[in-house]
Amino acid sequence: MAPSSPPQTPPCAVVIVLLLLFSTALLCESRLSLDYYSKTCPSFTKIMQDTITNKQITSPTTAAGTLRLFFHDCLPNGCDGSILISSTAFNKAERDADINLSLPGDPFDLIVRAKTALELACPNTVSCSDILAVATRDLVTMLGGPYYNVYLGRKDSRVSSASSLEGKLPKPTMSMSQLINLFSSSGFTVQEMVALSGAHTIGFSHCKEFSSNISNDTHYNPRFAQALKQACSGYPNNPTLSVFNDIMTPNKFDNLYYQNLPKGLGLLESDHGLYGDPRTKPFVELYARDQNKFFQDFAKAMQKLSVYGIKTGRRGEIRHRCDAVN
């Protein structure tokens, strides 16, 4: 009697097994973790800390600029490093959109320095979007702000288009309803919006963003308004003129930004709106009273923002250079 042949696996079963294996591989590849680079780039944390510290010491405005750069990268289309890509003859990238032209050069330089060092130590391993996320957290902490976990494993976007930002970033002239709707469309609550606005406790704003409102906005403290007029008097001839967002402790991450608002010491029209609108005023008053509560809520909102719209697995890439797609 001839030996029986082994049972044949039905073709559909093979397909199902392959699909399960493929799905499992994608899941493993796309999962973020705190120690994502522990094996593939053990020196990641030290390289980041050294690069960030050296840059902040030599250029103290780097922290505020990096926080703003991170925000402008994440809120419109997700934290994917698309803000870092340079324009070409065939494409106007996000960084050259009108709303991003005032982004300072120091944070871009920081990301380039970190990426260069990491490519030497761990080639084609660390994404630019992870670098930006970690740099932002570490710089906030360096200025006295809260520490929060940054999950790693993002991939970088392959595209960057200035036109994709339309209506997706807040402007100082927006009404509070417009701002609330903008944040809500990205899944952020009113309280989270107010907490994230606390980023204005560091950094500065250019005179062009508020100088036209100084005489017309009665929310300004009169003496503060007069000082702003003098500080921005040369603005038409010097568009780089700027004023600290928090005139009391401009280089310290604290809750004085919120304490300034009831005193008429807010700089932007949107700052005044936070205190003047009944939907946001209670949170301004809460954070003005309780810095620990502000830190707690800011950290939670930043952690949420840091994973908003991220690309993982095959949906993105690890760029060799942060300013250009591979």
PDB file of C-alpha atoms in Angstrom, residues 1-5:
ATOM      1  CA  MET A   1       0.000   0.000   0.000  1.00  0.00           C
ATOM      2  CA  ALA A   2       1.471   3.347  -1.019  1.00  0.00           C
ATOM      3  CA  PRO A   3       2.274   5.696   1.877  1.00  0.00           C
ATOM      4  CA  SER A   4      -0.274   8.437   2.307  1.00  0.00           C
ATOM      5  CA  SER A   5       0.855  11.908   1.356  1.00  0.00           C
TER       6      SER A   5
END
